[in-house]
Amino acid sequence: LMHLTRKLIEIRSMLLSIDQSDALKLPSIVVVGSQSSGKSSVLETIVGHEFLPKGNNMVTRRPLELTLIHTPANDKHAAEYGEFPALGLGKITDFSQIQRTLTDLNLAVPSSECVSDEPIDLRIYSPNVPDLTLIDLPGYIQISSMDQPETLKDKIASLCEKYIREPNIILAVCAADVDLANSPALRASRAVDPLGLRTIGVITKMDLVPSDQGASILAGNRYPLHLGYVGVVAKAAKKTSHHDNTQEIVRRNEEEYFARHREVFRTGNLMVGTDTLRRRLMEVLESSMASSLHGITNAVQLELEEATYQFKVQYNDRRVTAESYVAETMDKLKARFAEHTQQFRRPIIRAKLKAMLDDKVMDVLEQLYWLDRRTPELNQLGQDPRKTADDVDPYWRHKLGAASSLLTKSGVGRDATLLVADGLRTLIDSIAASEPFNYHPRTAERLIEFSHAILRDRIGVTSDQVENCIKPYKYDVEVDEREWALGREQAVKLFENELAMCETKLKDIRKKVGGSRRLGGLIQYVKTLEEKEKERKMKRLEGLPAEDEMTPESYKYPPAQIHDARHALLYSDRLSVLKLRLAALKSKRCRAGPENDVFCPEAFLDVVADKLAYTSAMFINIELLDHFFYQFPREIDSRLLYDLDRREILEFARENPAVRRHLDLQERKDKLEEVMKQLNSLSTLRADPKPAASRR
Ligand code: GDP
């Protein structure tokens, strides 16, 4: 039978780790009693050590699940130790350290909460303890002190109620010097166990009442309990010397007391003394566990069947481990990244850079040609077949040089590098924001962090290198026939696009203000406004008095429409210069070849832009992309994968709700299987005819 309890205690802890539902609970002994009833003293005499937190201000704030495990007595002292499985502190042989740890754990509950229902798991291994499980609860408070809120009493009461439910055995601790009618422990027990079938009474402080009065309490005639009462004397003794074991003194004290009053207690055949209490508790727990065995086996069988079924249905029996999930996730990350590196192939990068440079070319053209009133002259010169490029005003040659240098010196190295780096950054950011990294915010953050760091590291070097390599173009750009033809074609395309865009804008404005007639009127009006503005400016410059600024005409159109008209005016000016230049680009002169560059700056600049894009793409590839593609997967391994310890791997996996559910169900099934195996082995154990091992 001995082995049975031990096994069942093990099974009980396993079941507790599976879930806290009542169906899967094996009985334990729950200790209840009001403050100062002597509860702690009783528990300590059972264990044989002082280990519970002391102090008068509510030290017990969390339930204590105390598991006592009897160890073989060959080495009596060395074998005594405690363990907090949840804390991973290892074996603690110093019981005062256990006491300190318990105090810390209890004090860690914020005083605003007062009590917590999260149990502390403590196991004590010793040759001097019986196999028992005991649950110590915060004591009932009778008087609410100033700093204890009224609700605390209720909170403790409901906590106790949760534990004193079936199948647990209630150990009701009452002091002999307090009327049992007033014992909150007995009152609580009666509420759930009115017949007293699973309550055992412990009467402490027997030494404080006359022995015959004590004996009559133990007889239990007033409040009969099926499991009876045990009387103890557990008065804490003062240490007389440093080496004294206080528990030893308590023990002797009790022995002496009951020896002195032997007659009284023997006649009633009453249970007295801590040894008797221990034995009684073991018997009660054993028989209670044995009678729960059948029920619990059925319950576990049902749960196991359900878990097995769910595991089959939901996961087709596929097992996962946190490790495999982490490894898979990292592989997926690398693969996802590799997929997208297609976007960074050289021709694609080159095209992107070219588009960026096209914008720059348009800006340069706008600044130097479109806003120049002499630009129509250039068209006329181009149409004159007798003129060669050398015949035209040096003004145009000079302008072309300025345009080319504005383009080549516009910070291409930095802009091109940043454009590509930004593309990489956006890619990483989007990977980090998508599944499964949305479940792993800290990992996503680290991923972003180190990717950005690699980029930051390379941006300076790369932009310098690119800038260096395009340097020759700042001085001279040679253009051959083929390049010219291509440049001209592309310039035509760009201009056609720009034209189309301006036309759309103009159309939109026309629609907005209410038709082309209306817009015509508006534009006319804006033009006169501008004329007047000019006149006024002139007069001011000449020192003449200006006429009244507010002409009644300014109320003719709403300001928003005047604003639109000004835009429309700009677009139509732009359209006419674009059309002019497009005609030039399509002319014989421009088709002829690169020697006509002065007449066709657009074609020339397009060729320059193309060369810049080509060179930039080549060096960005070497200095930025190759480095990044090499380093990125290695950083994933070193910063995300190998950096994790076992606990972090588990945490990581459980961050993903789907994986967490999978792991939970799998673990539940495994544990239930193990419990079932243990329960099955018990039935053979019970059939074992060999005598039980010696009992303490
Ligand atoms: P708890 O608050 O219920 O845990 O009670 P304690 O175990 O701390 O005991 C309260 C007080 O009662 C302490 O001062 C103990 O020394 C004292 N006490 C406990 N058991 C006995 C006993 O059997 N006899 C006497 N005289 N005092 C006891």
mmCIF file of C-alpha atoms in Angstrom, residues 317-604:
data_model
loop_
_atom_site.group_PDB
_atom_site.id
_atom_site.type_symbol
_atom_site.label_atom_id
_atom_site.label_comp_id
_atom_site.label_asym_id
_atom_site.label_seq_id
_atom_site.Cartn_x
_atom_site.Cartn_y
_atom_site.Cartn_z
ATOM 1 C CA ASP A 317 -0.830 12.683 -35.589
ATOM 2 C CA ARG A 318 1.941 14.960 -36.809
ATOM 3 C CA ARG A 319 4.283 15.876 -33.951
ATOM 4 C CA VAL A 320 6.016 19.212 -33.576
ATOM 5 C CA THR A 321 8.841 20.391 -31.416
ATOM 6 C CA ALA A 322 9.702 23.951 -30.574
ATOM 7 C CA GLU A 323 13.129 23.334 -32.096
ATOM 8 C CA SER A 324 11.773 22.118 -35.395
ATOM 9 C CA TYR A 325 9.424 25.088 -35.572
ATOM 10 C CA VAL A 326 12.260 27.547 -35.001
ATOM 11 C CA ALA A 327 14.464 25.865 -37.600
ATOM 12 C CA GLU A 328 11.616 25.739 -40.114
ATOM 13 C CA THR A 329 10.781 29.378 -39.553
ATOM 14 C CA MET A 330 14.349 30.454 -40.169
ATOM 15 C CA ASP A 331 14.578 28.318 -43.307
ATOM 16 C CA LYS A 332 11.359 29.860 -44.539
ATOM 17 C CA LEU A 333 12.734 33.305 -43.844
ATOM 18 C CA LYS A 334 15.813 32.602 -45.929
ATOM 19 C CA ALA A 335 13.741 31.095 -48.724
ATOM 20 C CA ARG A 336 11.302 34.008 -48.724
ATOM 21 C CA PHE A 337 14.195 36.409 -48.948
ATOM 22 C CA ALA A 338 15.887 34.431 -51.718
ATOM 23 C CA GLU A 339 12.643 34.511 -53.728
ATOM 24 C CA HIS A 340 12.577 38.262 -53.598
ATOM 25 C CA THR A 341 16.210 38.744 -54.541
ATOM 26 C CA GLN A 342 14.971 38.339 -58.116
ATOM 27 C CA GLN A 343 13.837 41.931 -57.838
ATOM 28 C CA PHE A 344 17.433 42.940 -57.316
ATOM 29 C CA ARG A 345 18.892 41.416 -60.465
ATOM 30 C CA ARG A 346 21.146 43.815 -62.321
ATOM 31 C CA PRO A 347 18.872 44.697 -65.295
ATOM 32 C CA ILE A 348 16.024 45.477 -62.929
ATOM 33 C CA ILE A 349 18.187 47.653 -60.719
ATOM 34 C CA ARG A 350 19.527 49.365 -63.781
ATOM 35 C CA ALA A 351 16.041 50.138 -65.034
ATOM 36 C CA LYS A 352 15.062 51.534 -61.645
ATOM 37 C CA LEU A 353 18.126 53.748 -61.526
ATOM 38 C CA LYS A 354 17.452 54.898 -65.055
ATOM 39 C CA ALA A 355 13.928 55.936 -64.064
ATOM 40 C CA MET A 356 15.334 57.919 -61.155
ATOM 41 C CA LEU A 357 17.853 59.594 -63.481
ATOM 42 C CA ASP A 358 15.125 60.326 -66.040
ATOM 43 C CA ASP A 359 13.437 62.439 -63.383
ATOM 44 C CA LYS A 360 16.703 64.246 -62.799
ATOM 45 C CA VAL A 361 17.090 64.806 -66.556
ATOM 46 C CA MET A 362 13.622 66.349 -66.745
ATOM 47 C CA ASP A 363 14.470 68.649 -63.837
ATOM 48 C CA VAL A 364 17.674 69.750 -65.523
ATOM 49 C CA LEU A 365 15.863 70.355 -68.821
ATOM 50 C CA GLU A 366 13.190 72.378 -67.099
ATOM 51 C CA GLN A 367 15.710 74.550 -65.326
ATOM 52 C CA LEU A 368 18.022 75.153 -68.265
ATOM 53 C CA TYR A 369 15.822 74.947 -71.373
ATOM 54 C CA TRP A 370 12.083 75.079 -70.735
ATOM 55 C CA LEU A 371 12.274 78.172 -68.605
ATOM 56 C CA ASP A 372 14.688 79.818 -71.046
ATOM 57 C CA ARG A 373 12.905 82.276 -73.415
ATOM 58 C CA ARG A 374 15.540 81.616 -76.066
ATOM 59 C CA THR A 375 14.718 77.917 -76.431
ATOM 60 C CA PRO A 376 12.475 78.438 -79.533
ATOM 61 C CA GLU A 377 15.615 79.852 -81.200
ATOM 62 C CA LEU A 378 17.248 76.461 -80.802
ATOM 63 C CA ASN A 379 14.418 74.919 -82.785
ATOM 64 C CA GLN A 380 14.856 77.411 -85.580
ATOM 65 C CA LEU A 381 18.617 76.864 -85.690
ATOM 66 C CA GLY A 382 18.051 73.135 -85.930
ATOM 67 C CA GLN A 383 15.765 73.579 -88.920
ATOM 68 C CA ASP A 384 18.386 75.499 -90.870
ATOM 69 C CA PRO A 385 20.217 72.818 -92.885
ATOM 70 C CA ARG A 386 23.206 75.106 -93.551
ATOM 71 C CA LYS A 387 24.142 75.474 -89.920
ATOM 72 C CA THR A 388 26.405 72.902 -88.274
ATOM 73 C CA ALA A 389 26.806 72.483 -84.527
ATOM 74 C CA ASP A 390 29.972 74.589 -84.710
ATOM 75 C CA ASP A 391 28.169 77.524 -86.288
ATOM 76 C CA VAL A 392 25.711 78.167 -83.478
ATOM 77 C CA ASP A 393 26.123 80.700 -80.728
ATOM 78 C CA PRO A 394 28.571 79.315 -78.063
ATOM 79 C CA TYR A 395 25.716 80.048 -75.645
ATOM 80 C CA TRP A 396 24.150 76.697 -76.635
ATOM 81 C CA ARG A 397 27.369 74.719 -76.368
ATOM 82 C CA HIS A 398 27.913 76.201 -72.971
ATOM 83 C CA LYS A 399 24.355 75.364 -71.926
ATOM 84 C CA LEU A 400 24.726 71.745 -72.921
ATOM 85 C CA GLY A 401 27.893 71.461 -70.813
ATOM 86 C CA ALA A 402 26.078 73.001 -67.856
ATOM 87 C CA ALA A 403 23.169 70.591 -68.245
ATOM 88 C CA SER A 404 25.435 67.566 -68.393
ATOM 89 C CA SER A 405 27.387 68.640 -65.381
ATOM 90 C CA LEU A 406 24.217 69.427 -63.405
ATOM 91 C CA LEU A 407 23.167 65.845 -64.039
ATOM 92 C CA THR A 408 26.484 64.113 -63.333
ATOM 93 C CA LYS A 409 27.131 66.167 -60.213
ATOM 94 C CA SER A 410 23.678 65.793 -58.713
ATOM 95 C CA GLY A 411 24.779 63.225 -56.112
ATOM 96 C CA VAL A 412 24.089 60.164 -58.221
ATOM 97 C CA GLY A 413 26.244 57.899 -56.019
ATOM 98 C CA ARG A 414 24.284 58.579 -52.882
ATOM 99 C CA ASP A 415 20.851 58.739 -54.508
ATOM 100 C CA ALA A 416 21.343 55.524 -56.451
ATOM 101 C CA THR A 417 22.701 53.666 -53.405
ATOM 102 C CA LEU A 418 19.874 54.874 -51.193
ATOM 103 C CA LEU A 419 17.304 53.885 -53.783
ATOM 104 C CA VAL A 420 18.513 50.280 -53.800
ATOM 105 C CA ALA A 421 19.104 50.190 -50.027
ATOM 106 C CA ASP A 422 15.563 51.456 -49.551
ATOM 107 C CA GLY A 423 14.281 48.667 -51.750
ATOM 108 C CA LEU A 424 16.041 46.116 -49.550
ATOM 109 C CA ARG A 425 14.803 47.792 -46.407
ATOM 110 C CA THR A 426 11.224 47.755 -47.652
ATOM 111 C CA LEU A 427 11.544 44.084 -48.549
ATOM 112 C CA ILE A 428 12.868 43.149 -45.095
ATOM 113 C CA ASP A 429 10.254 45.285 -43.375
ATOM 114 C CA SER A 430 7.477 43.606 -45.303
ATOM 115 C CA ILE A 431 8.810 40.133 -44.518
ATOM 116 C CA ALA A 432 9.102 41.114 -40.857
ATOM 117 C CA ALA A 433 5.507 42.318 -40.825
ATOM 118 C CA SER A 434 4.014 39.231 -42.442
ATOM 119 C CA GLU A 435 3.281 35.751 -41.138
ATOM 120 C CA PRO A 436 4.753 34.179 -39.088
ATOM 121 C CA PHE A 437 6.807 37.123 -37.870
ATOM 122 C CA ASN A 438 3.697 39.030 -36.912
ATOM 123 C CA TYR A 439 3.511 36.508 -34.052
ATOM 124 C CA HIS A 440 7.106 37.110 -33.076
ATOM 125 C CA PRO A 441 7.420 40.861 -32.584
ATOM 126 C CA ARG A 442 10.758 40.714 -30.777
ATOM 127 C CA THR A 443 12.312 38.500 -33.434
ATOM 128 C CA ALA A 444 10.905 40.728 -36.172
ATOM 129 C CA GLU A 445 12.436 43.705 -34.455
ATOM 130 C CA ARG A 446 15.816 42.003 -34.287
ATOM 131 C CA LEU A 447 15.548 40.987 -37.935
ATOM 132 C CA ILE A 448 14.904 44.586 -38.919
ATOM 133 C CA GLU A 449 17.629 45.821 -36.632
ATOM 134 C CA PHE A 450 20.440 43.716 -38.003
ATOM 135 C CA SER A 451 19.364 44.087 -41.638
ATOM 136 C CA HIS A 452 19.358 47.840 -41.276
ATOM 137 C CA ALA A 453 22.747 47.627 -39.594
ATOM 138 C CA ILE A 454 24.222 45.723 -42.550
ATOM 139 C CA LEU A 455 22.767 48.333 -44.900
ATOM 140 C CA ARG A 456 23.994 51.254 -42.829
ATOM 141 C CA ASP A 457 27.394 49.668 -42.886
ATOM 142 C CA ARG A 458 27.511 49.456 -46.670
ATOM 143 C CA ILE A 459 25.759 52.640 -47.760
ATOM 144 C CA GLY A 460 28.727 54.958 -47.224
ATOM 145 C CA VAL A 461 31.242 52.706 -48.941
ATOM 146 C CA THR A 462 28.907 52.008 -51.842
ATOM 147 C CA SER A 463 27.910 55.571 -52.557
ATOM 148 C CA ASP A 464 31.558 56.682 -52.491
ATOM 149 C CA GLN A 465 32.510 53.883 -54.824
ATOM 150 C CA VAL A 466 29.700 54.665 -57.274
ATOM 151 C CA GLU A 467 30.473 58.356 -57.192
ATOM 152 C CA ASN A 468 34.095 57.546 -57.933
ATOM 153 C CA CYS A 469 33.269 55.357 -60.872
ATOM 154 C CA ILE A 470 31.012 57.867 -62.553
ATOM 155 C CA LYS A 471 33.632 60.583 -62.136
ATOM 156 C CA PRO A 472 34.879 60.398 -65.768
ATOM 157 C CA TYR A 473 31.414 61.358 -67.008
ATOM 158 C CA LYS A 474 31.673 64.599 -65.136
ATOM 159 C CA TYR A 475 34.338 65.699 -67.612
ATOM 160 C CA ASP A 476 33.484 64.119 -70.875
ATOM 161 C CA VAL A 477 30.866 61.818 -72.307
ATOM 162 C CA GLU A 478 31.462 60.106 -75.609
ATOM 163 C CA VAL A 479 28.399 59.048 -77.518
ATOM 164 C CA ASP A 480 28.402 56.669 -80.458
ATOM 165 C CA GLU A 481 25.792 56.384 -83.191
ATOM 166 C CA ARG A 482 23.958 53.476 -81.637
ATOM 167 C CA GLU A 483 23.771 55.096 -78.200
ATOM 168 C CA TRP A 484 22.551 58.305 -79.783
ATOM 169 C CA ALA A 485 19.775 56.605 -81.659
ATOM 170 C CA LEU A 486 18.624 54.827 -78.511
ATOM 171 C CA GLY A 487 18.899 57.988 -76.409
ATOM 172 C CA ARG A 488 16.826 59.946 -78.889
ATOM 173 C CA GLU A 489 14.133 57.303 -78.952
ATOM 174 C CA GLN A 490 13.955 57.175 -75.198
ATOM 175 C CA ALA A 491 13.836 60.954 -74.958
ATOM 176 C CA VAL A 492 10.918 60.963 -77.386
ATOM 177 C CA LYS A 493 9.116 58.485 -75.199
ATOM 178 C CA LEU A 494 9.787 60.523 -72.061
ATOM 179 C CA PHE A 495 8.492 63.656 -73.714
ATOM 180 C CA GLU A 496 5.404 61.932 -74.960
ATOM 181 C CA ASN A 497 4.669 60.775 -71.449
ATOM 182 C CA GLU A 498 5.261 64.194 -70.013
ATOM 183 C CA LEU A 499 2.990 65.688 -72.658
ATOM 184 C CA ALA A 500 0.241 63.228 -71.908
ATOM 185 C CA MET A 501 0.549 63.989 -68.199
ATOM 186 C CA CYS A 502 0.270 67.750 -68.756
ATOM 187 C CA GLU A 503 -2.734 67.240 -70.983
ATOM 188 C CA THR A 504 -4.496 65.154 -68.379
ATOM 189 C CA LYS A 505 -3.830 67.780 -65.742
ATOM 190 C CA LEU A 506 -5.193 70.471 -67.990
ATOM 191 C CA LYS A 507 -8.259 68.403 -68.778
ATOM 192 C CA ASP A 508 -8.884 67.862 -65.079
ATOM 193 C CA ILE A 509 -8.728 71.568 -64.379
ATOM 194 C CA ARG A 510 -11.029 72.298 -67.294
ATOM 195 C CA LYS A 511 -13.560 69.877 -65.893
ATOM 196 C CA LYS A 512 -13.181 71.284 -62.407
ATOM 197 C CA VAL A 513 -13.830 74.901 -63.312
ATOM 198 C CA GLY A 514 -16.690 74.068 -65.667
ATOM 199 C CA GLY A 515 -15.633 73.755 -69.263
ATOM 200 C CA SER A 516 -13.104 75.164 -71.690
ATOM 201 C CA ARG A 517 -14.923 78.454 -72.260
ATOM 202 C CA ARG A 518 -14.973 79.174 -68.604
ATOM 203 C CA LEU A 519 -11.315 78.229 -68.321
ATOM 204 C CA GLY A 520 -10.514 80.458 -71.287
ATOM 205 C CA GLY A 521 -12.155 83.369 -69.507
ATOM 206 C CA LEU A 522 -10.341 82.590 -66.299
ATOM 207 C CA ILE A 523 -6.988 82.390 -68.032
ATOM 208 C CA GLN A 524 -7.670 85.669 -69.789
ATOM 209 C CA TYR A 525 -8.488 87.209 -66.492
ATOM 210 C CA VAL A 526 -5.389 85.833 -64.800
ATOM 211 C CA LYS A 527 -3.285 87.182 -67.629
ATOM 212 C CA THR A 528 -4.648 90.709 -67.147
ATOM 213 C CA LEU A 529 -4.075 90.347 -63.412
ATOM 214 C CA GLU A 530 -0.490 89.422 -64.094
ATOM 215 C CA GLU A 531 -0.109 92.378 -66.474
ATOM 216 C CA LYS A 532 -1.398 94.741 -63.856
ATOM 217 C CA GLU A 533 0.848 93.210 -61.253
ATOM 218 C CA LYS A 534 3.786 93.796 -63.543
ATOM 219 C CA GLU A 535 2.784 97.427 -64.158
ATOM 220 C CA ARG A 536 2.424 98.064 -60.480
ATOM 221 C CA LYS A 537 5.847 96.614 -59.862
ATOM 222 C CA MET A 538 7.343 98.835 -62.555
ATOM 223 C CA LYS A 539 5.695 101.910 -61.102
ATOM 224 C CA ARG A 540 6.887 101.050 -57.640
ATOM 225 C CA LEU A 541 10.389 100.672 -59.010
ATOM 226 C CA GLU A 542 10.124 104.076 -60.692
ATOM 227 C CA GLY A 543 8.777 105.623 -57.532
ATOM 228 C CA LEU A 544 5.366 106.446 -59.035
ATOM 229 C CA PRO A 545 2.200 106.148 -56.885
ATOM 230 C CA ALA A 546 0.420 102.843 -57.397
ATOM 231 C CA GLU A 547 -3.277 102.800 -58.194
ATOM 232 C CA ASP A 548 -5.800 101.083 -55.939
ATOM 233 C CA GLU A 549 -4.929 97.362 -55.655
ATOM 234 C CA MET A 550 -8.461 96.175 -55.148
ATOM 235 C CA THR A 551 -10.239 96.510 -58.459
ATOM 236 C CA PRO A 552 -13.845 95.361 -58.350
ATOM 237 C CA GLU A 553 -12.866 92.810 -60.989
ATOM 238 C CA SER A 554 -11.041 90.636 -58.475
ATOM 239 C CA TYR A 555 -14.442 89.565 -57.211
ATOM 240 C CA LYS A 556 -15.403 88.217 -60.593
ATOM 241 C CA TYR A 557 -14.028 84.708 -59.905
ATOM 242 C CA PRO A 558 -13.663 82.741 -56.682
ATOM 243 C CA PRO A 559 -10.036 82.540 -55.459
ATOM 244 C CA ALA A 560 -9.887 78.746 -55.796
ATOM 245 C CA GLN A 561 -10.671 79.004 -59.501
ATOM 246 C CA ILE A 562 -8.109 81.755 -59.974
ATOM 247 C CA HIS A 563 -5.638 79.377 -58.377
ATOM 248 C CA ASP A 564 -6.661 76.616 -60.816
ATOM 249 C CA ALA A 565 -6.376 78.989 -63.738
ATOM 250 C CA ARG A 566 -2.838 79.918 -62.783
ATOM 251 C CA HIS A 567 -1.978 76.221 -62.841
ATOM 252 C CA ALA A 568 -3.704 75.776 -66.171
ATOM 253 C CA LEU A 569 -1.638 78.628 -67.552
ATOM 254 C CA LEU A 570 1.556 76.929 -66.375
ATOM 255 C CA TYR A 571 0.529 73.626 -67.919
ATOM 256 C CA SER A 572 -0.347 75.140 -71.247
ATOM 257 C CA ASP A 573 2.998 77.001 -71.353
ATOM 258 C CA ARG A 574 4.676 73.723 -70.511
ATOM 259 C CA LEU A 575 2.705 71.943 -73.232
ATOM 260 C CA SER A 576 3.804 74.355 -75.910
ATOM 261 C CA VAL A 577 7.490 74.063 -75.050
ATOM 262 C CA LEU A 578 7.214 70.275 -74.816
ATOM 263 C CA LYS A 579 5.560 70.097 -78.234
ATOM 264 C CA LEU A 580 8.250 72.306 -79.661
ATOM 265 C CA ARG A 581 11.040 70.149 -78.300
ATOM 266 C CA LEU A 582 9.310 66.924 -79.252
ATOM 267 C CA ALA A 583 9.182 68.175 -82.822
ATOM 268 C CA ALA A 584 12.910 68.930 -82.667
ATOM 269 C CA LEU A 585 13.644 65.449 -81.332
ATOM 270 C CA LYS A 586 11.745 63.914 -84.195
ATOM 271 C CA SER A 587 13.422 66.181 -86.777
ATOM 272 C CA LYS A 588 15.979 65.105 -89.372
ATOM 273 C CA ARG A 589 18.623 67.069 -87.522
ATOM 274 C CA CYS A 590 18.288 65.055 -84.338
ATOM 275 C CA ARG A 591 18.011 61.789 -86.196
ATOM 276 C CA ALA A 592 21.280 62.508 -87.979
ATOM 277 C CA GLY A 593 23.613 61.607 -85.142
ATOM 278 C CA PRO A 594 25.580 62.562 -82.028
ATOM 279 C CA GLU A 595 27.355 65.443 -83.744
ATOM 280 C CA ASN A 596 24.066 67.336 -83.329
ATOM 281 C CA ASP A 597 24.104 67.169 -79.554
ATOM 282 C CA VAL A 598 23.849 70.952 -79.165
ATOM 283 C CA PHE A 599 20.511 70.942 -81.010
ATOM 284 C CA CYS A 600 19.164 67.955 -79.099
ATOM 285 C CA PRO A 601 20.202 68.198 -75.450
ATOM 286 C CA GLU A 602 17.363 65.809 -74.519
ATOM 287 C CA ALA A 603 18.876 62.910 -76.464
ATOM 288 C CA PHE A 604 22.333 63.668 -75.188
#
